[in-house]
Short mmCIF file of C-alpha atoms and ligand atoms in Angstrom, two decimals:
data_model
loop_
_atom_site.label_atom_id
_atom_site.label_comp_id
_atom_site.label_asym_id
_atom_site.label_seq_id
_atom_site.Cartn_x
_atom_site.Cartn_y
_atom_site.Cartn_z
CA UNK A 1 -4.25 -6.13 3.19
CA UNK A 2 -4.60 -9.83 3.80
CA UNK A 3 -6.39 -11.08 6.88
CA UNK A 4 -3.22 -12.85 8.01
CA UNK A 5 -1.30 -9.58 8.08
CA UNK A 6 -3.97 -7.95 10.22
CA UNK A 7 -3.68 -10.78 12.70
CA UNK A 8 0.04 -10.17 13.00
CA UNK A 9 -0.70 -6.55 13.83
CA UNK A 10 -3.03 -7.64 16.57
CA UNK A 11 -5.93 -6.59 14.41
CA UNK A 12 -8.56 -8.44 12.49
CA UNK A 13 -10.60 -6.19 10.29
CA UNK A 14 -13.77 -6.52 8.35
CA UNK A 15 -13.16 -3.72 5.89
CA UNK A 16 -12.79 -0.04 5.41
CA UNK A 17 -14.20 2.18 8.11
CA UNK A 18 -16.25 5.21 7.39
CA UNK A 19 -14.43 8.43 8.13
CA UNK A 20 -15.70 11.76 9.27
CA UNK A 21 -18.79 10.91 11.25
CA UNK A 22 -20.75 13.25 13.41
CA UNK A 23 -18.89 16.45 14.18
CA UNK A 24 -20.94 19.09 15.84
CA UNK A 25 -21.44 22.14 13.63
CA UNK A 26 -18.60 24.57 13.95
CA UNK A 27 -16.52 22.26 16.16
CA UNK A 28 -16.98 24.80 18.95
CA UNK A 29 -14.57 24.16 21.78
CA UNK A 30 -14.65 24.81 25.50
CA UNK A 31 -10.98 25.65 25.97
CA UNK A 32 -9.78 27.86 28.75
CA UNK A 33 -8.33 30.22 26.15
CA UNK A 34 -11.63 30.40 24.20
CA UNK A 35 -9.83 29.26 21.07
CA UNK A 36 -11.08 26.87 18.42
CA UNK A 37 -10.15 23.22 18.73
CA UNK A 38 -6.71 22.82 17.15
CA UNK A 39 -6.59 20.54 14.14
CA UNK A 40 -3.61 18.74 12.61
CA UNK A 41 -3.06 16.98 9.31
CA UNK A 42 -0.87 14.30 10.77
CA UNK A 43 0.12 12.84 14.13
CA UNK A 44 3.02 10.46 14.71
CA UNK A 45 2.62 8.87 18.14
CA UNK A 46 5.65 7.00 19.48
CA UNK A 47 5.48 4.76 22.56
CA UNK A 48 8.85 5.75 23.96
CA UNK A 49 8.41 3.59 27.06
CA UNK A 50 5.64 1.08 27.67
CA UNK A 51 5.14 -2.08 29.72
CA UNK A 52 6.11 -4.52 27.00
CA UNK A 53 8.59 -4.75 24.17
CA UNK A 54 7.51 -7.29 21.56
CA UNK A 55 10.30 -7.90 19.07
CA UNK A 56 7.97 -9.98 16.89
CA UNK A 57 5.24 -7.37 16.55
CA UNK A 58 4.58 -6.66 12.90
CA UNK A 59 3.98 -3.31 11.34
CA UNK A 60 1.94 -2.33 8.36
CA UNK A 61 -0.72 -0.09 6.96
CA UNK A 62 -4.30 -0.57 8.04
CA UNK A 63 -7.32 1.23 6.66
CA UNK A 64 -6.45 4.69 7.95
CA UNK A 65 -3.32 4.33 10.10
CA UNK A 66 0.21 3.04 9.68
CA UNK A 67 1.93 1.07 12.42
CA UNK A 68 5.73 1.00 12.49
CA UNK A 69 7.70 -1.23 14.83
CA UNK A 70 11.12 -0.78 16.44
CA UNK A 71 13.38 -3.65 15.49
CA UNK A 72 15.98 -4.73 17.97
CA UNK A 73 18.50 -7.47 17.30
CA UNK A 74 21.74 -8.86 18.70
CA UNK A 75 24.34 -6.14 18.74
CA UNK A 76 21.75 -3.43 18.14
CA UNK A 77 20.37 -1.38 20.98
CA UNK A 78 16.79 -2.23 21.87
CA UNK A 79 14.16 -0.11 23.55
CA UNK A 80 13.62 -1.08 27.17
CA UNK A 81 10.21 -1.80 28.67
CA UNK A 82 9.16 -1.21 32.26
CA UNK A 83 6.02 -0.49 34.24
CA UNK A 84 5.92 3.07 33.00
CA UNK A 85 4.68 5.18 30.15
CA UNK A 86 6.14 7.90 27.96
CA UNK A 87 5.06 9.19 24.56
CA UNK A 88 6.63 11.37 21.91
CA UNK A 89 3.94 13.12 19.85
CA UNK A 90 4.91 14.82 16.59
CA UNK A 91 2.21 16.60 14.65
CA UNK A 92 2.01 18.64 11.48
CA UNK A 93 -0.39 21.22 10.14
CA UNK A 94 0.77 22.23 6.71
CA UNK A 95 4.49 22.97 7.09
CA UNK A 96 4.16 23.71 10.82
CA UNK A 97 5.45 20.95 13.07
CA UNK A 98 5.20 20.51 16.81
CA UNK A 99 6.67 18.00 19.24
CA UNK A 100 5.11 17.21 22.61
CA UNK A 101 6.39 14.85 25.28
CA UNK A 102 3.62 13.18 27.27
CA UNK A 103 4.67 11.45 30.50
CA UNK A 104 8.18 10.46 31.48
CA UNK A 105 8.31 6.75 32.37
CA UNK A 106 9.50 5.37 35.69
CA UNK A 107 13.28 5.40 35.32
CA UNK A 108 15.65 7.79 33.62
CA UNK A 109 17.80 4.85 32.50
CA UNK A 110 15.05 3.46 30.29
CA UNK A 111 13.61 6.79 29.16
CA UNK A 112 16.95 8.18 28.01
CA UNK A 113 18.00 4.85 26.47
CA UNK A 114 14.79 4.78 24.45
CA UNK A 115 15.04 8.40 23.34
CA UNK A 116 18.48 7.51 21.94
CA UNK A 117 17.42 4.20 20.37
CA UNK A 118 14.43 5.87 18.74
CA UNK A 119 16.62 8.80 17.60
CA UNK A 120 14.46 11.36 19.35
CA UNK A 121 15.85 14.66 20.59
CA UNK A 122 13.85 15.67 23.68
CA UNK A 123 15.28 19.19 23.61
CA UNK A 124 13.19 19.84 20.49
CA UNK A 125 9.96 19.57 22.51
CA UNK A 126 7.52 22.45 22.21
CA UNK A 127 5.57 21.41 25.32
CA UNK A 128 5.50 18.78 28.05
CA UNK A 129 2.42 17.16 29.53
CA UNK A 130 2.24 15.15 32.75
CA UNK A 131 -0.96 13.14 33.01
CA UNK A 132 -1.05 12.69 36.80
CA UNK A 133 1.15 12.31 39.84
CA UNK A 134 2.12 8.65 39.77
CA UNK A 135 5.79 7.75 39.56
CA UNK A 136 5.39 5.39 36.59
CA UNK A 137 4.54 8.55 34.58
CA UNK A 138 6.71 11.25 36.15
CA UNK A 139 9.61 9.10 37.41
CA UNK A 140 12.27 10.40 35.02
CA UNK A 141 10.93 13.95 34.77
CA UNK A 142 13.22 15.46 37.45
CA UNK A 143 16.20 13.92 35.63
CA UNK A 144 14.81 15.13 32.31
CA UNK A 145 14.71 18.68 33.68
CA UNK A 146 18.25 18.34 35.06
CA UNK A 147 19.76 16.89 31.88
CA UNK A 148 18.02 19.28 29.51
CA UNK A 149 18.23 22.39 31.67
CA UNK A 150 19.44 25.20 29.44
CA UNK A 151 18.84 23.05 26.35
CA UNK A 152 15.06 22.90 26.10
CA UNK A 153 13.19 25.73 24.43
CA UNK A 154 12.61 28.72 26.69
CA UNK A 155 8.93 28.66 25.79
CA UNK A 156 8.44 25.10 27.02
CA UNK A 157 5.82 24.60 29.70
CA UNK A 158 4.78 21.51 31.63
CA UNK A 159 1.00 21.09 31.60
CA UNK A 160 -0.42 19.37 34.69
CA UNK A 161 -4.10 18.90 35.44
CA UNK A 162 -4.16 20.14 39.04
CA UNK A 163 -2.36 20.71 42.31
CA UNK A 164 -2.61 17.08 43.32
CA UNK A 165 -0.19 16.10 40.54
CA UNK A 166 2.49 17.39 42.90
CA UNK A 167 1.23 15.87 46.15
CA UNK A 168 2.53 12.87 48.07
CA UNK A 169 1.02 9.58 46.90
CA UNK A 170 0.68 6.35 48.87
CA UNK A 171 -0.80 2.93 48.19
CA UNK A 172 -2.46 0.78 50.81
CA UNK A 173 -1.23 -2.81 50.76
CA UNK A 174 -3.49 -5.89 50.84
CA UNK A 175 -1.80 -7.26 53.97
CA UNK A 176 -1.90 -3.90 55.76
CA UNK A 177 0.52 -1.02 55.75
CA UNK A 178 1.30 1.41 52.95
CA UNK A 179 3.71 1.82 50.07
CA UNK A 180 5.31 5.22 49.48
CA UNK A 181 4.55 6.15 45.85
CA UNK A 182 6.55 9.35 45.95
CA UNK A 183 5.93 12.98 45.05
CA UNK A 184 6.77 15.05 42.01
CA UNK A 185 8.58 18.17 43.16
CA UNK A 186 7.07 21.18 41.38
CA UNK A 187 9.54 23.66 42.87
CA UNK A 188 12.43 21.46 41.77
CA UNK A 189 11.19 21.48 38.18
CA UNK A 190 10.66 25.23 38.22
CA UNK A 191 14.19 25.69 39.58
CA UNK A 192 15.39 23.98 36.38
CA UNK A 193 13.56 26.58 34.30
CA UNK A 194 10.39 24.62 33.56
CA UNK A 195 7.22 26.67 33.68
CA UNK A 196 4.39 24.68 35.25
CA UNK A 197 0.85 25.32 34.01
CA UNK A 198 -2.10 23.95 35.98
CA UNK A 199 -4.49 23.20 33.12
CA UNK A 200 -7.62 22.47 35.13
CA UNK A 201 -9.78 23.34 32.14
CA UNK A 202 -9.34 22.18 28.58
CA UNK A 203 -6.20 23.79 27.22
CA UNK A 204 -4.61 24.02 23.80
CA UNK A 205 -1.03 22.69 23.91
CA UNK A 206 1.56 24.04 21.47
CA UNK A 207 -1.31 25.03 19.20
CA UNK A 208 -1.71 21.44 17.98
CA UNK A 209 -2.93 19.27 20.86
CA UNK A 210 -5.24 19.83 23.78
CA UNK A 211 -5.62 18.56 27.30
CA UNK A 212 -9.11 17.74 28.52
CA UNK A 213 -8.93 19.59 31.79
CA UNK A 214 -10.25 17.87 34.89
CA UNK A 215 -12.59 15.05 33.99
CA UNK A 216 -16.18 14.83 35.28
CA UNK A 217 -17.10 11.35 36.49
CA UNK A 218 -20.10 10.53 34.31
CA UNK A 219 -20.20 6.75 34.32
CA UNK A 220 -21.39 4.73 37.29
CA UNK A 221 -18.89 1.91 36.79
CA UNK A 222 -15.54 3.69 36.56
CA UNK A 223 -13.90 4.13 39.94
CA UNK A 224 -10.40 5.22 40.99
CA UNK A 225 -8.14 2.44 42.32
CA UNK A 226 -9.26 1.49 45.83
CA UNK A 227 -5.71 1.38 47.18
CA UNK A 228 -4.76 4.88 46.03
CA UNK A 229 -4.17 7.50 48.72
CA UNK A 230 -2.97 11.07 48.95
CA UNK A 231 -1.25 12.54 51.96
CA UNK A 232 -3.16 15.58 53.17
CA UNK A 233 -1.38 18.86 53.67
CA UNK A 234 -2.55 21.90 55.62
CA UNK A 235 -5.93 23.28 54.51
CA UNK A 236 -4.27 26.41 53.08
CA UNK A 237 -1.69 24.41 51.14
CA UNK A 238 -1.71 23.16 47.54
CA UNK A 239 -2.06 19.62 48.90
CA UNK A 240 -5.06 20.25 51.10
CA UNK A 241 -8.03 17.91 50.55
CA UNK A 242 -9.77 20.84 48.84
CA UNK A 243 -7.51 20.20 45.86
CA UNK A 244 -8.11 16.46 45.90
CA UNK A 245 -11.76 16.83 44.99
CA UNK A 246 -12.79 15.66 48.44
CA UNK A 247 -13.85 19.03 49.74
CA UNK A 248 -16.00 17.54 52.50
CA UNK A 249 -12.99 15.82 53.99
CA UNK A 250 -11.15 17.90 56.54
CA UNK A 251 -8.11 15.75 57.06
CA UNK A 252 -5.28 16.75 59.32
CA UNK A 253 -1.88 17.23 57.68
CA UNK A 254 -0.22 13.86 57.22
CA UNK A 255 -3.45 11.88 57.18
CA UNK A 256 -4.26 9.69 54.21
CA UNK A 257 -7.17 10.68 51.97
CA UNK A 258 -8.76 8.55 49.26
CA UNK A 259 -7.19 9.57 45.94
CA UNK A 260 -9.81 10.63 43.40
CA UNK A 261 -7.20 11.74 40.84
CA UNK A 262 -8.91 15.10 40.60
CA UNK A 263 -6.07 16.55 38.53
CA UNK A 264 -5.68 13.69 36.05
CA UNK A 265 -6.26 14.80 32.49
CA UNK A 266 -6.13 13.20 29.07
CA UNK A 267 -4.25 14.50 26.03
CA UNK A 268 -5.95 14.63 22.63
CA UNK A 269 -5.59 15.69 19.02
CA UNK A 270 -8.16 16.43 16.36
CA UNK A 271 -6.75 14.84 13.21
CA UNK A 272 -8.22 16.29 10.05
CA UNK A 273 -10.78 14.06 8.34
CA UNK A 274 -10.26 11.39 11.01
CA UNK A 275 -11.53 12.67 14.34
CA UNK A 276 -10.15 12.69 17.85
CA UNK A 277 -7.17 10.72 19.07
CA UNK A 278 -7.57 10.54 22.84
CA UNK A 279 -4.65 9.38 25.00
CA UNK A 280 -5.70 8.53 28.55
CA UNK A 281 -2.18 7.73 29.87
CA UNK A 282 -3.31 5.82 33.00
CA UNK A 283 -7.05 6.41 32.89
CA UNK A 284 -7.74 6.62 36.64
CA UNK A 285 -10.54 9.06 35.81
CA UNK A 286 -12.05 6.31 33.65
CA UNK A 287 -11.31 5.81 29.98
CA UNK A 288 -14.94 6.41 29.04
CA UNK A 289 -15.15 9.54 31.19
CA UNK A 290 -11.92 10.74 29.57
CA UNK A 291 -13.15 10.22 26.02
CA UNK A 292 -16.49 11.86 26.80
CA UNK A 293 -14.69 14.89 28.22
CA UNK A 294 -12.44 15.16 25.14
CA UNK A 295 -15.51 15.04 22.89
CA UNK A 296 -17.28 17.64 24.98
CA UNK A 297 -14.49 20.19 25.21
CA UNK A 298 -13.53 19.80 21.55
CA UNK A 299 -17.10 19.93 20.32
CA UNK A 300 -16.34 16.88 18.20
CA UNK A 301 -18.08 13.52 18.48
CA UNK A 302 -16.07 11.45 16.05
CA UNK A 303 -13.33 9.47 17.82
CA UNK A 304 -10.61 8.09 15.58
CA UNK A 305 -8.57 6.30 18.26
CA UNK A 306 -8.65 5.64 21.98
CA UNK A 307 -5.15 5.11 23.31
CA UNK A 308 -4.42 3.57 26.74
CA UNK A 309 -3.57 2.81 29.50
CA UNK A 310 -7.06 2.24 30.70
CA UNK A 311 -6.16 0.94 34.18
CA UNK A 312 -8.55 -1.97 34.00
CA UNK A 313 -6.08 -4.73 34.88
CA UNK A 314 -7.56 -5.04 38.40
CA UNK A 315 -11.16 -4.49 37.23
CA UNK A 316 -13.96 -7.02 37.55
CA UNK A 317 -15.41 -8.75 34.51
CA UNK A 318 -18.55 -6.63 34.94
CA UNK A 319 -16.62 -3.36 34.70
CA UNK A 320 -14.65 -4.62 31.71
CA UNK A 321 -17.89 -5.61 29.97
CA UNK A 322 -19.47 -2.21 30.63
CA UNK A 323 -16.35 -0.48 29.32
CA UNK A 324 -16.44 -2.54 26.13
CA UNK A 325 -20.15 -1.71 25.66
CA UNK A 326 -19.27 1.97 26.02
CA UNK A 327 -16.46 1.53 23.46
CA UNK A 328 -19.06 0.13 21.08
CA UNK A 329 -21.26 3.18 21.61
CA UNK A 330 -18.36 5.58 21.02
CA UNK A 331 -17.38 3.50 17.98
CA UNK A 332 -13.77 4.63 17.49
CA UNK A 333 -11.89 3.44 14.44
CA UNK A 334 -9.08 2.05 16.60
CA UNK A 335 -8.42 1.08 20.21
CA UNK A 336 -4.74 1.02 21.21
CA UNK A 337 -4.50 -0.33 24.78
CA UNK A 338 -1.16 0.00 26.54
CA UNK A 339 0.50 0.12 29.94
CA UNK A 340 -2.01 -0.64 32.73
CA UNK A 341 -4.94 -1.71 30.52
CA UNK A 342 -4.71 -5.39 31.40
CA UNK A 343 -5.02 -8.58 29.39
CA UNK A 344 -8.63 -8.98 30.58
CA UNK A 345 -9.68 -5.86 28.69
CA UNK A 346 -7.47 -6.52 25.67
CA UNK A 347 -9.08 -9.95 25.26
CA UNK A 348 -12.56 -8.46 25.73
CA UNK A 349 -11.91 -5.78 23.10
CA UNK A 350 -10.52 -8.39 20.73
CA UNK A 351 -13.64 -10.51 21.16
CA UNK A 352 -16.03 -7.61 20.68
CA UNK A 353 -14.33 -5.53 18.00
CA UNK A 354 -11.22 -7.30 16.71
CA UNK A 355 -10.94 -5.05 13.68
CA UNK A 356 -10.39 -2.04 15.93
CA UNK A 357 -7.65 -3.46 18.17
CA UNK A 358 -4.04 -2.44 17.61
CA UNK A 359 -1.47 -3.66 20.12
CA UNK A 360 1.37 -1.23 20.80
CA UNK A 361 4.81 -2.14 22.08
CA UNK A 362 7.68 -0.04 23.35
CA UNK A 363 9.08 1.74 20.30
CA UNK A 364 5.88 1.41 18.28
CA UNK A 365 4.97 4.35 16.06
CA UNK A 366 1.41 4.92 14.94
CA UNK A 367 0.86 7.43 12.16
CA UNK A 368 -2.55 9.09 12.05
CA UNK A 369 -3.73 11.30 9.20
CA UNK A 370 -1.87 11.93 5.99
FE1 FE2 B 401 0.31 4.32 35.21
#
């Protein structure tokens, strides 16, 4: 591929990357079910909803992935962008196919519009994953459950990383006061027939993907957003501070507690002969912490792609620089920053490793594997 074409993809590359890399012998996993790390031949990752829609973004085949773009034009329905995130993940192992929906955007209007424009049938999903309890990821999920009640597969479960996914969120405002960031109603989803699984440990999803489980904070530079708060419930409730990871805090019901995103988890695949594709969704646990946890639980070091959001838009230059240094150490083949990553980090990644950067857009499909 010519250098000019790479530039149009948001990528400048120096050549073919080595595949394989260091996989620990046996690929021994640490899943809750004590199963081996699932492996797939192919993964098609579609950004159903993302923060931008770039009609000029070019597609093409890079060294080991293919990027397809959604074309909108006058008179043809276009995918809609918003501050929200939703993925459709379709994987194959031999003739066996699985579809997973990861996160559910902010508004049902845009999510359902984009499912239709992208010709996706959400009722075909084999599993659902919610990354954490912020409305830009779960916003349309209650409507999803209402619209597809009785239509989705009876075996479908919603994988959440902890109790706090379903607790009341608030944001503190710079000028004082708070902003109500809502609450995902677990009982409401279950009333629609959705089984909710709290996957606090690494968990195989639909036999093809895995969630990381709750993510240890290993780095000293990744911090949860300072403005994020949870509303404490009674100590014997699912929304007590015990479940927020702040077990030393004995808050009274209704008080605000710093949000550590205890139950945020990443979603990942092991793509055969490529390595791990790790999707952080919003990355409040830290993108580096998330990737390290995926490597640890899978027993696989080689990272094929790190997919955002990385939630570094508000981060200082120092934190961005440390994150980029850690990216270099992990040495993925591709970095695909979306949603809340921030232009600061995108520019820094482009400067440091331009050949690895792929810019997604709402409707973008990335094909991993064969
Ligand atoms: Fe987000």
